[in-house]
């Protein structure tokens, strides 16, 4: 059994805005084991990015604040660290790959400068060693003529190449965990496959845990060992990817899986869309947030938020009808 | 396209050379954008060959999917058909008339028949106009309403048709979610009762659960208004769902066109095969055993494309004939209604 690397306990991040309190992340508990790859899936606004940014303590404050909870990384609660100690964690222990490869690199600095900056700071390398390592890293993520391209600026790289640079940057200091926030959303389909492949290979090679945040269940099917599904600031289902994909126990997960057209199936007359819109996470009542869009909602759903319950070992769902969902869905 | 049909006077504008009722025929369309150098004397030094000699037809009432990576020229194709760019060469025959390089005044009456739905529902709606006036503007421009009451009624009707509430007409774009904004964009496009709509990546900016809603809406509207779509997208699984036929584009060229079922069951071009294998299937067990064709390298620059077959720099199995050949790319019919680039047919 692999060791616990990260434990998030009852984490809540709220944004205090003029319109009210936005409970972007509201009591989220999960864990990441060493060397594991986990996907956090959900629609925009469900709190998946905020939960990741909370782990890195990158929430803009004000208006945002981590209201309660613990983030235990290798035995220490990193929410209690000072800002200076936190700086050591970022990049060194946990690093991040952002969605926008266009905006997350500094346009006026060379790729080489940006890569060596972190290496010199965190790994105590001199300039020559840092450059050597930076070049090797670029080679590993599949950039041709890597050592020469260190002198190039971000605009001289294509989107896929820039995302590879971001991955090189993320693994550069041998972190224990990489959080990738929608790493392939801005990329083309053919490039998406390449980038994810590179990311997984790098993580495997360095024994790094990988947390992939995405809205597309399809993209991560090949790479994730476990899947966590979020909706309106809460985890609504989690489990091994076989369980979640083949035996979904929350109507939202089922809806997500059914609403995308699949290449391996016959073309249906109509797609099974999830009707309605995701709720605004301002002043939500104590009820299942998905109930208004749910085909299987019962009276109880509108009265009290169901708890996250274990359905089979390691497979959790937050739904009153979780155990009967299969029979209901057939109708 | 050998099959000649006798055209009678009545069907002259709709029946064309291949025997189908074509709403649109694109012949040898080229769209180059000049690269200039110098500040005062803008010397023309090269061209970005965004679209380079493509031909295809769209039949009345069908949806033609146009897929390819970003930068392959698929959006440019859509814009050139609508004469939002002035095509460098070639013909765009809409309802029997060649409209290539028509000027603004000539195009205006035609704009009622051809509309465009944009990708980004955030930047394609004027933030200072209410939803009602966004949808109503084309009605006024084309003089389609006589009275204020009729104008309001039509807006209410359009909003209802795209699944929005008529009282939302007074709201501004920022009050809507992405999916709702895309519905407003669709309502604006169908307001003038067009027969042909270019849909430029209409769902790729939307959340997964909303995508299905918008796709279903577009299919319903197609039936209701007898629309013909050119559906531009990079997601092959969505395109397969909505299209009747699919054209695959690479670096300004169409490399394969076929019926959707044929294209997915019997892809011929290595690029089509690679695109298909890159589409993820949400099933971890299946994914683990699936072979993926990963194309090496990046798309070459359209300002300096390879001579001859443009795909040869990334082709997994290029033949000698292909790497050294300098033949112009053109499509050949390998099976009824299934056209593939000649180079790949020869490579076998």
XYZ file of C-alpha atoms in Angstrom:
679
model
C 0.000 0.000 0.000
C 1.363 3.319 -1.061
C 1.850 5.996 1.514
C -0.455 8.936 2.021
C 1.066 11.973 0.441
C -1.678 14.519 0.822
C -4.757 14.591 2.963
C -7.386 17.258 2.535
C -9.821 17.327 5.447
C -13.064 19.261 5.376
C -11.521 22.069 3.331
C -13.750 25.080 2.730
C -12.861 28.152 0.686
C -15.385 30.964 0.533
C -15.369 34.181 -1.438
C -16.935 37.124 0.325
C -18.466 39.223 -2.430
C -20.963 42.055 -2.537
C -23.634 39.617 -3.714
C -23.124 37.230 -0.823
C -20.852 34.442 0.292
C -19.742 32.213 -2.582
C -19.017 28.810 -1.142
C -16.710 27.755 -3.941
C -15.348 24.795 -1.996
C -17.532 23.617 0.826
C -16.220 20.840 3.020
C -14.103 18.732 0.704
C -12.230 15.681 1.983
C -9.933 13.540 -0.116
C -6.461 12.089 -0.173
C -3.703 11.495 -2.689
C -1.286 8.577 -2.304
C 2.315 8.682 -3.363
C 2.887 8.282 -7.092
C -0.840 8.075 -7.793
C -2.688 9.850 -10.577
C -6.056 11.264 -9.635
C -8.535 13.261 -11.708
C -10.821 15.908 -10.250
C -13.737 16.340 -12.647
C -16.506 18.915 -12.755
C -18.014 21.793 -14.707
C -16.794 25.353 -14.566
C -17.717 26.919 -11.256
C -17.907 23.630 -9.363
C -14.873 24.505 -7.250
C -12.334 22.115 -8.699
C -9.746 24.780 -9.490
C -10.330 26.626 -6.237
C -9.734 23.449 -4.273
C -6.386 23.033 -6.039
C -5.435 26.667 -5.571
C -6.322 26.315 -1.885
C -3.791 23.506 -1.551
C -1.159 25.801 -3.044
C -2.487 28.684 -0.946
C -2.890 30.821 -4.044
C -6.371 32.121 -3.276
C -6.610 35.869 -3.783
C -7.482 37.372 -0.442
C -9.679 39.382 -0.243
C -12.246 38.328 -1.417
C -11.322 34.680 -0.956
C -10.481 32.924 2.287
C -9.882 29.371 3.402
C -12.513 29.233 6.108
C -11.714 25.923 7.688
C -10.103 22.581 7.040
C -6.683 21.017 6.919
C -4.305 20.246 4.072
C -1.825 17.732 5.443
C 1.131 17.229 3.158
C 3.637 14.639 4.363
C 2.484 15.077 7.943
C 2.398 18.879 8.187
C -0.632 21.070 7.816
C 0.462 23.471 5.100
C -2.353 25.865 5.842
C -0.507 26.707 9.071
C 2.846 27.434 7.425
C 4.216 30.946 7.163
C 4.371 32.602 3.753
C 8.159 32.019 3.592
C 7.824 28.336 4.453
C 5.041 28.039 1.910
C 7.356 29.368 -0.782
C 9.592 26.371 -0.168
C 6.679 24.014 -0.669
C 5.597 25.552 -3.958
C 7.658 24.261 -6.830
C 9.804 22.150 -4.550
C 7.193 19.770 -3.132
C 4.051 20.634 -5.033
C 4.061 22.312 -8.423
C 1.368 23.336 -10.793
C 0.627 23.292 -14.528
C -1.930 25.885 -15.525
C -4.566 25.822 -18.215
C -3.396 28.670 -20.379
C -0.003 27.960 -21.875
C -0.237 31.351 -23.542
C -0.456 33.409 -20.390
C 1.355 31.375 -17.770
C 4.840 31.971 -19.181
C 6.447 35.371 -18.960
C 6.601 36.728 -22.538
C 9.662 38.944 -22.015
C 11.954 36.275 -20.533
C 13.540 33.385 -22.388
C 12.392 29.840 -21.726
C 15.878 29.096 -20.430
C 15.730 31.936 -17.913
C 12.337 30.863 -16.641
C 13.426 27.248 -16.255
C 16.744 28.016 -14.574
C 15.248 30.571 -12.202
C 13.419 27.876 -10.259
C 16.326 25.440 -10.492
C 18.790 27.910 -9.024
C 16.388 28.888 -6.285
C 15.192 25.480 -5.166
C 17.995 23.113 -6.135
C 21.078 25.208 -5.436
C 22.577 24.737 -8.867
C 25.008 27.186 -10.463
C 24.145 28.798 -13.761
C 25.884 26.237 -15.947
C 24.422 23.224 -14.164
C 20.979 24.789 -14.230
C 21.179 25.411 -17.977
C 22.328 21.854 -18.572
C 19.444 20.448 -16.549
C 16.933 22.803 -18.178
C 18.033 21.592 -21.601
C 17.728 17.964 -20.552
C 14.260 18.588 -19.182
C 13.092 20.141 -22.442
C 14.495 17.137 -24.271
C 12.542 14.795 -22.010
C 9.251 16.531 -22.696
C 9.890 16.099 -26.403
C 11.057 19.473 -27.637
C 13.379 19.005 -30.608
C 16.751 20.743 -30.518
C 16.141 21.450 -26.850
C 19.434 22.990 -25.736
C 19.389 25.563 -28.504
C 15.780 26.502 -27.872
C 16.549 27.619 -24.317
C 17.364 30.996 -25.817
C 13.925 31.320 -27.392
C 11.026 33.341 -26.069
C 7.564 31.891 -25.379
C 6.029 33.398 -28.533
C 8.381 31.282 -30.625
C 6.711 28.109 -29.319
C 3.342 26.712 -30.358
C 0.601 26.080 -27.780
C 1.442 22.406 -27.376
C 5.146 23.202 -27.074
C 4.475 25.837 -24.433
C 2.440 23.369 -22.441
C 5.417 20.996 -22.647
C 7.616 23.782 -21.331
C 5.153 24.217 -18.467
C 5.411 20.509 -17.711
C 9.205 20.710 -17.777
C 8.950 23.653 -15.406
C 6.626 21.719 -13.114
C 8.874 18.652 -12.845
C 12.125 20.645 -12.805
C 12.630 20.566 -9.035
C 11.539 16.938 -8.544
C 8.292 17.740 -6.739
C 6.343 15.041 -4.909
C 3.095 16.128 -6.476
C 2.008 17.991 -9.625
C -1.377 19.657 -9.872
C -2.405 20.143 -13.500
C -5.346 22.524 -13.854
C -7.058 21.781 -17.179
C -3.676 21.142 -18.803
C -5.037 20.306 -22.241
C -8.249 22.290 -22.566
C -6.654 25.017 -24.661
C -4.964 22.524 -26.991
C -5.945 20.644 -30.127
C -7.165 17.073 -29.865
C -4.072 15.502 -31.390
C -1.789 17.617 -29.208
C -3.886 16.851 -26.100
C -3.000 13.181 -26.392
C 0.700 13.980 -26.775
C 0.791 16.349 -23.808
C -1.055 13.998 -21.463
C 1.206 11.159 -22.536
C 4.295 13.275 -21.773
C 2.866 14.330 -18.428
C 2.087 10.802 -17.336
C 5.462 9.498 -18.462
C 7.281 12.236 -16.592
C 5.226 11.583 -13.459
C 5.902 7.850 -13.683
C 9.601 8.394 -14.230
C 10.012 10.665 -11.241
C 7.477 8.844 -9.049
C 5.441 12.020 -8.760
C 1.782 12.036 -7.801
C -0.378 13.666 -10.447
C -3.625 15.521 -9.830
C -5.432 16.334 -13.071
C -8.263 18.826 -12.946
C -10.560 18.673 -15.939
C -14.126 19.073 -17.128
C -13.842 16.274 -19.646
C -14.279 12.764 -18.290
C -13.110 11.332 -21.601
C -9.696 12.928 -21.585
C -8.591 11.425 -18.286
C -10.067 7.936 -18.698
C -6.725 6.644 -19.912
C -4.587 8.289 -17.267
C -6.406 8.495 -13.956
C -6.327 5.713 -11.404
C -8.928 7.403 -9.251
C -11.602 9.959 -10.093
C -13.231 12.576 -7.880
C -16.362 14.270 -9.257
C -17.347 17.671 -7.882
C -20.576 19.615 -8.190
C -21.389 22.996 -6.628
C -18.443 22.978 -4.229
C -18.864 19.447 -2.926
C -17.557 16.032 -3.834
C -20.483 14.049 -5.144
C -18.715 10.876 -6.180
C -15.267 9.366 -5.890
C -13.723 6.003 -6.576
C -11.392 4.028 -8.778
C -11.766 4.993 -12.423
C -13.266 1.577 -13.285
C -15.957 2.105 -10.668
C -16.780 5.681 -11.607
C -16.820 5.148 -15.381
C -18.464 1.747 -15.520
C -20.685 1.905 -12.472
C -21.491 5.564 -11.762
C -23.582 6.014 -8.652
C -24.482 9.681 -8.844
C -27.007 10.892 -11.438
C -24.683 13.779 -12.334
C -21.779 11.474 -13.171
C -24.132 9.263 -15.135
C -25.434 12.339 -16.975
C -21.932 13.566 -17.790
C -20.979 10.192 -19.209
C -24.136 9.895 -21.265
C -24.219 13.432 -22.623
C -20.999 13.134 -24.637
C -21.198 11.450 -28.032
C -18.947 8.386 -28.077
C -16.936 7.148 -31.010
C -17.293 3.503 -30.049
C -21.073 3.494 -29.997
C -23.785 3.780 -32.623
C -24.941 7.319 -33.323
C -28.041 8.018 -31.224
C -30.963 10.042 -32.496
C -30.582 12.587 -29.695
C -27.947 13.181 -27.065
C -29.058 12.699 -23.481
C -28.401 16.198 -22.224
C -28.520 17.172 -18.565
C -31.251 19.809 -18.614
C -30.955 23.073 -16.739
C -27.910 24.983 -15.554
C -25.418 24.431 -12.752
C -26.500 26.468 -9.698
C -24.804 29.622 -8.502
C -22.963 28.725 -5.346
C -24.338 31.723 -3.471
C -26.650 30.965 -0.545
C -27.421 27.400 -1.506
C -30.119 25.790 0.613
C -29.423 22.627 2.608
C -30.525 20.327 -0.186
C -28.916 18.346 -2.940
C -27.606 20.985 -5.343
C -28.193 18.702 -8.309
C -31.821 17.910 -7.430
C -33.358 20.599 -9.718
C -31.634 19.013 -12.745
C -31.962 15.411 -11.598
C -34.260 12.941 -13.328
C -34.319 10.662 -10.313
C -34.890 13.250 -7.571
C -37.157 12.232 -4.701
C -38.761 14.494 -2.050
C -35.934 13.950 0.392
C -33.423 15.451 -2.039
C -34.933 18.910 -1.620
C -34.998 18.696 2.151
C -31.491 17.748 3.130
C -28.112 17.378 1.457
C -27.248 13.667 1.383
C -23.967 12.543 2.935
C -21.072 11.080 1.009
C -21.533 7.371 1.639
C -19.477 4.351 0.758
C -21.212 2.110 -1.759
C -18.509 -0.448 -2.239
C -14.941 -0.372 -0.868
C -13.356 2.870 -2.025
C -16.384 4.011 -4.033
C -18.290 6.903 -2.469
C -21.381 8.765 -3.704
C -23.505 11.565 -2.318
C -26.971 10.484 -3.374
C -30.073 8.988 -1.745
C -30.800 6.748 -4.701
C -27.190 5.664 -5.294
C -27.868 1.983 -4.728
C -30.921 1.874 -7.016
C -29.510 4.206 -9.675
C -28.870 1.368 -12.086
C -32.402 0.054 -12.076
C -33.772 3.608 -12.317
C -31.499 4.526 -15.217
C -32.625 1.556 -17.278
C -36.172 2.855 -17.398
C -18.302 14.064 -60.165
C -18.500 12.385 -63.572
C -22.156 11.653 -63.355
C -23.792 14.345 -65.483
C -27.426 15.155 -65.013
C -29.633 16.987 -67.401
C -30.725 20.184 -65.792
C -34.161 21.501 -66.604
C -35.094 25.135 -66.388
C -36.908 24.742 -63.053
C -34.104 23.035 -61.191
C -31.274 24.891 -62.854
C -30.210 26.691 -59.752
C -30.298 23.709 -57.461
C -29.184 20.680 -59.461
C -25.509 20.689 -60.171
C -22.893 18.604 -61.834
C -22.788 15.764 -59.333
C -26.501 15.101 -59.450
C -27.269 16.261 -55.939
C -29.341 19.226 -54.900
C -26.420 21.382 -53.792
C -26.976 24.567 -51.854
C -23.299 25.393 -52.029
C -20.486 24.412 -54.302
C -16.920 25.435 -53.602
C -14.509 25.003 -56.490
C -10.736 25.411 -56.181
C -11.112 27.993 -53.447
C -7.874 29.678 -52.399
C -7.499 32.150 -49.598
C -4.042 33.629 -49.214
C -3.128 36.355 -46.778
C -0.173 38.468 -47.855
C 2.882 38.902 -45.656
C 4.394 42.311 -46.249
C 7.651 43.807 -45.194
C 8.787 47.387 -44.832
C 6.943 50.323 -43.336
C 6.410 52.673 -46.250
C 6.746 50.416 -49.228
C 4.754 47.413 -48.166
C 6.540 44.861 -50.273
C 4.642 41.635 -50.710
C 7.154 39.011 -49.623
C 5.113 35.844 -49.133
C 1.652 34.439 -48.566
C 0.044 32.599 -45.708
C -1.784 29.901 -47.611
C -4.671 29.517 -45.186
C -6.869 27.732 -47.691
C -5.166 26.265 -50.722
C -7.267 24.932 -53.538
C -10.182 23.162 -51.899
C -13.381 21.935 -53.523
C -16.481 20.498 -51.928
C -20.241 20.665 -52.089
C -22.938 20.949 -49.461
C -26.295 19.393 -50.239
C -29.514 21.095 -49.297
C -30.676 20.144 -45.805
C -27.556 18.282 -44.765
C -24.848 19.052 -42.249
C -21.305 18.971 -43.521
C -18.764 18.662 -40.724
C -15.392 20.318 -41.262
C -12.711 19.107 -38.878
C -9.051 19.808 -38.387
C -6.567 21.253 -35.941
C -6.376 24.944 -35.197
C -4.638 26.803 -37.986
C -5.648 24.301 -40.676
C -7.903 26.853 -42.360
C -11.320 25.547 -41.389
C -12.604 28.836 -39.982
C -11.085 30.735 -42.903
C -13.005 28.444 -45.253
C -16.234 29.368 -43.490
C -15.466 33.065 -43.636
C -14.431 32.933 -47.292
C -17.696 31.226 -48.210
C -19.601 34.049 -46.523
C -17.381 36.597 -48.350
C -16.096 37.963 -45.069
C -12.700 37.507 -46.708
C -12.173 38.151 -50.387
C -11.140 34.786 -51.821
C -7.835 34.859 -53.718
C -9.110 32.466 -56.351
C -11.861 29.956 -56.967
C -15.617 29.836 -57.068
C -18.212 29.876 -54.326
C -21.492 28.911 -55.930
C -24.449 29.543 -53.659
C -27.843 28.541 -55.048
C -26.411 28.493 -58.550
C -24.674 31.851 -58.454
C -20.953 32.424 -58.126
C -20.685 34.889 -55.250
C -16.883 34.943 -54.960
C -15.652 38.507 -54.500
C -19.077 40.089 -54.486
C -19.021 43.449 -52.778
C -20.888 44.455 -49.639
C -23.908 45.827 -51.483
C -24.264 42.749 -53.628
C -23.933 40.499 -50.593
C -26.426 42.279 -48.345
C -29.606 40.645 -49.671
C -27.830 37.280 -49.593
C -26.891 37.687 -45.917
C -30.515 36.916 -45.137
C -29.937 33.444 -46.480
C -26.518 32.741 -45.000
C -25.684 33.298 -41.364
C -22.870 32.566 -38.953
C -22.753 31.220 -35.388
C -19.545 32.039 -33.559
C -17.387 30.030 -31.214
C -17.017 32.394 -28.313
C -20.358 33.267 -26.752
C -18.612 35.924 -24.650
C -17.075 38.122 -27.332
C -19.652 37.601 -30.072
C -22.456 39.476 -28.295
C -22.332 43.240 -27.814
C -22.255 43.731 -24.025
C -24.159 47.019 -24.307
C -27.132 45.604 -26.167
C -29.953 43.690 -24.535
C -30.625 40.144 -25.671
C -33.783 41.353 -27.395
C -32.058 44.012 -29.459
C -29.223 41.632 -30.367
C -31.733 39.183 -31.772
C -33.890 41.925 -33.275
C -31.130 43.840 -35.045
C -31.041 41.598 -38.130
C -34.833 41.991 -38.412
C -34.460 45.771 -38.596
C -31.420 45.693 -40.903
C -33.238 43.523 -43.406
C -36.556 45.365 -42.946
C -38.440 42.272 -41.889
C -40.848 43.885 -39.454
C -43.342 46.650 -39.967
C -44.586 47.366 -36.492
C -43.179 47.441 -33.009
C -45.611 44.802 -31.882
C -44.597 42.407 -34.593
C -40.931 43.031 -33.757
C -41.513 42.185 -30.099
C -43.548 39.141 -30.931
C -40.895 37.777 -33.216
C -38.176 38.263 -30.604
C -40.313 36.518 -28.006
C -40.965 33.696 -30.432
C -37.276 33.354 -31.281
C -36.264 33.289 -27.633
C -38.799 30.576 -26.967
C -37.562 28.633 -29.950
C -34.025 28.473 -28.588
C -35.209 27.498 -25.114
C -35.013 30.863 -23.377
C -37.770 32.707 -21.600
C -39.289 35.641 -23.548
C -39.007 37.920 -20.502
C -35.220 37.574 -20.771
C -35.281 39.923 -23.793
C -34.460 42.904 -21.598
C -31.430 41.303 -19.982
C -27.868 42.005 -21.016
C -25.304 39.377 -22.087
C -23.441 39.385 -18.760
C -26.577 38.151 -17.033
C -26.518 34.937 -19.038
C -24.379 31.842 -18.702
C -22.184 30.615 -21.575
C -24.764 28.135 -22.816
C -27.548 30.700 -22.711
C -25.403 33.206 -24.605
C -24.769 30.641 -27.293
C -28.536 30.236 -27.537
C -28.842 33.996 -28.086
C -26.213 33.749 -30.828
C -28.233 30.976 -32.442
C -31.467 32.978 -32.156
C -29.745 35.920 -33.869
C -28.650 33.654 -36.702
C -32.079 32.156 -37.326
C -33.928 35.487 -36.910
C -33.812 36.238 -40.646
C -34.927 32.741 -41.646
C -31.708 31.731 -43.372
C -31.284 28.570 -45.377
C -27.575 28.089 -44.696
C -25.616 28.586 -41.464
C -21.886 28.352 -40.928
C -21.381 27.146 -37.352
C -17.836 27.943 -36.301
C -17.049 25.722 -33.289
C -20.401 26.527 -31.652
C -20.006 24.187 -28.678
C -16.299 23.990 -27.974
C -16.368 26.847 -25.452
C -19.204 25.271 -23.467
C -19.256 22.896 -20.524
C -19.770 19.239 -21.288
C -23.281 19.032 -19.858
C -24.325 22.164 -21.777
C -22.790 21.033 -25.084
C -25.355 18.278 -25.453
C -28.209 20.765 -24.880
C -26.934 23.108 -27.598
C -26.314 20.268 -30.061
C -29.837 18.954 -29.533
C -31.197 22.477 -30.007
C -29.300 22.903 -33.272
C -30.658 19.601 -34.565
C -34.227 20.583 -33.646
C -33.868 23.937 -35.383
C -32.436 22.301 -38.483
C -35.581 20.230 -38.798
C -37.910 23.095 -37.987
C -36.360 25.678 -40.334
C -34.949 23.342 -43.053
C -31.442 24.554 -42.386
C -28.212 23.476 -44.003
C -25.187 23.599 -41.722
C -21.479 23.817 -42.307
C -20.378 22.611 -38.883
C -16.773 23.539 -38.128
C -15.197 21.832 -35.113
C -12.131 20.054 -33.905
C -13.942 17.482 -31.793
C -14.598 14.512 -34.050
C -17.031 12.832 -31.677
C -19.345 15.859 -31.750
C -18.967 16.195 -35.513
C -19.795 12.539 -36.032
C -22.969 13.007 -34.049
C -24.319 16.036 -35.882
C -22.990 15.717 -39.445
C -24.190 13.761 -42.457
C -20.866 13.994 -44.254
C -17.476 14.990 -42.901
C -14.520 16.745 -44.525
C -11.106 16.533 -42.861
C -8.779 19.464 -43.360
C -5.034 19.681 -42.923
C -2.869 22.718 -43.611
C -5.265 24.395 -46.014
C -6.196 21.235 -47.903
C -9.095 18.831 -47.618
C -7.541 15.384 -47.295
C -10.671 13.257 -47.006
C -14.438 13.618 -47.431
C -16.915 10.862 -46.746
C -20.224 9.973 -45.207
C -19.946 9.997 -41.402
C -20.376 6.260 -40.983
C -17.957 5.499 -43.794
C -15.357 7.915 -42.435
C -15.410 6.375 -38.986
C -15.529 2.779 -40.108
C -13.194 3.031 -43.039
C -10.843 6.014 -42.714
C -8.274 6.088 -45.506
C -6.022 9.056 -44.880
C -3.389 8.632 -42.128
C -4.322 12.046 -40.739
C -7.961 11.020 -40.346
C -6.815 7.834 -38.631
C -4.624 9.818 -36.242
C -7.441 12.259 -35.452
C -9.835 9.405 -34.746
C -7.395 7.614 -32.499
C -6.772 10.803 -30.517
C -10.426 11.122 -29.498
C -10.707 9.802 -25.953
C -13.406 7.312 -25.061
C -14.733 7.647 -21.526
C -14.022 4.043 -20.591
C -10.780 3.260 -18.774
C -10.786 -0.443 -19.659
C -11.218 0.208 -23.359
C -8.735 3.087 -23.336
C -6.035 0.897 -21.793
C -6.101 -1.474 -24.746
C -6.593 1.099 -27.464
C -3.753 1.844 -29.848
C -3.014 5.454 -30.360
C -1.433 6.913 -33.462
C 0.566 9.813 -32.122
C 1.701 12.153 -34.874
C 5.216 13.405 -34.366
C 6.039 17.061 -34.586
C 3.978 20.138 -35.248
C 1.941 21.342 -38.170
C 4.251 23.099 -40.659
C 3.786 26.819 -41.163
C 1.132 27.644 -43.769
C 3.403 30.387 -45.122
C 5.938 27.779 -46.151
C 4.086 24.499 -46.602
C 5.849 21.366 -47.896
C 5.891 21.011 -51.675
C 3.542 18.346 -53.003
C 1.759 16.394 -50.277
C 1.523 18.727 -47.272
C 1.203 15.835 -44.848
C 4.500 14.171 -45.725
C 6.439 15.749 -42.842
C 4.189 14.032 -40.293
C 3.030 10.970 -42.188
C 3.755 7.776 -40.208
C 4.469 5.792 -43.381
C 5.497 8.082 -46.217
C 6.526 6.388 -49.439
C 9.358 7.649 -51.638
C 6.903 8.812 -54.181
C 5.331 10.920 -51.494
C 8.424 12.473 -49.922
C 9.951 13.348 -53.252
C 6.815 13.892 -55.285
C 5.766 17.393 -56.120
C 2.328 16.670 -57.473
C -0.432 19.076 -56.587
C -2.775 17.645 -53.981
C -6.157 16.590 -55.274
C -8.948 14.286 -54.163
C -9.872 11.035 -55.877
C -12.998 8.972 -55.303
C -12.032 5.611 -53.793
C -15.590 4.471 -53.219
C -18.974 5.994 -53.951
C -18.984 9.359 -52.180
C -15.698 8.730 -50.382
C -12.918 11.052 -51.548
C -9.316 10.809 -50.386
C -6.208 12.748 -51.250
C -4.498 11.208 -54.269
C -1.082 11.005 -52.651
C -2.303 8.693 -49.913
C -4.191 6.513 -52.349
C -0.950 6.011 -54.275
C 0.997 5.343 -51.100
C -1.563 2.649 -50.304
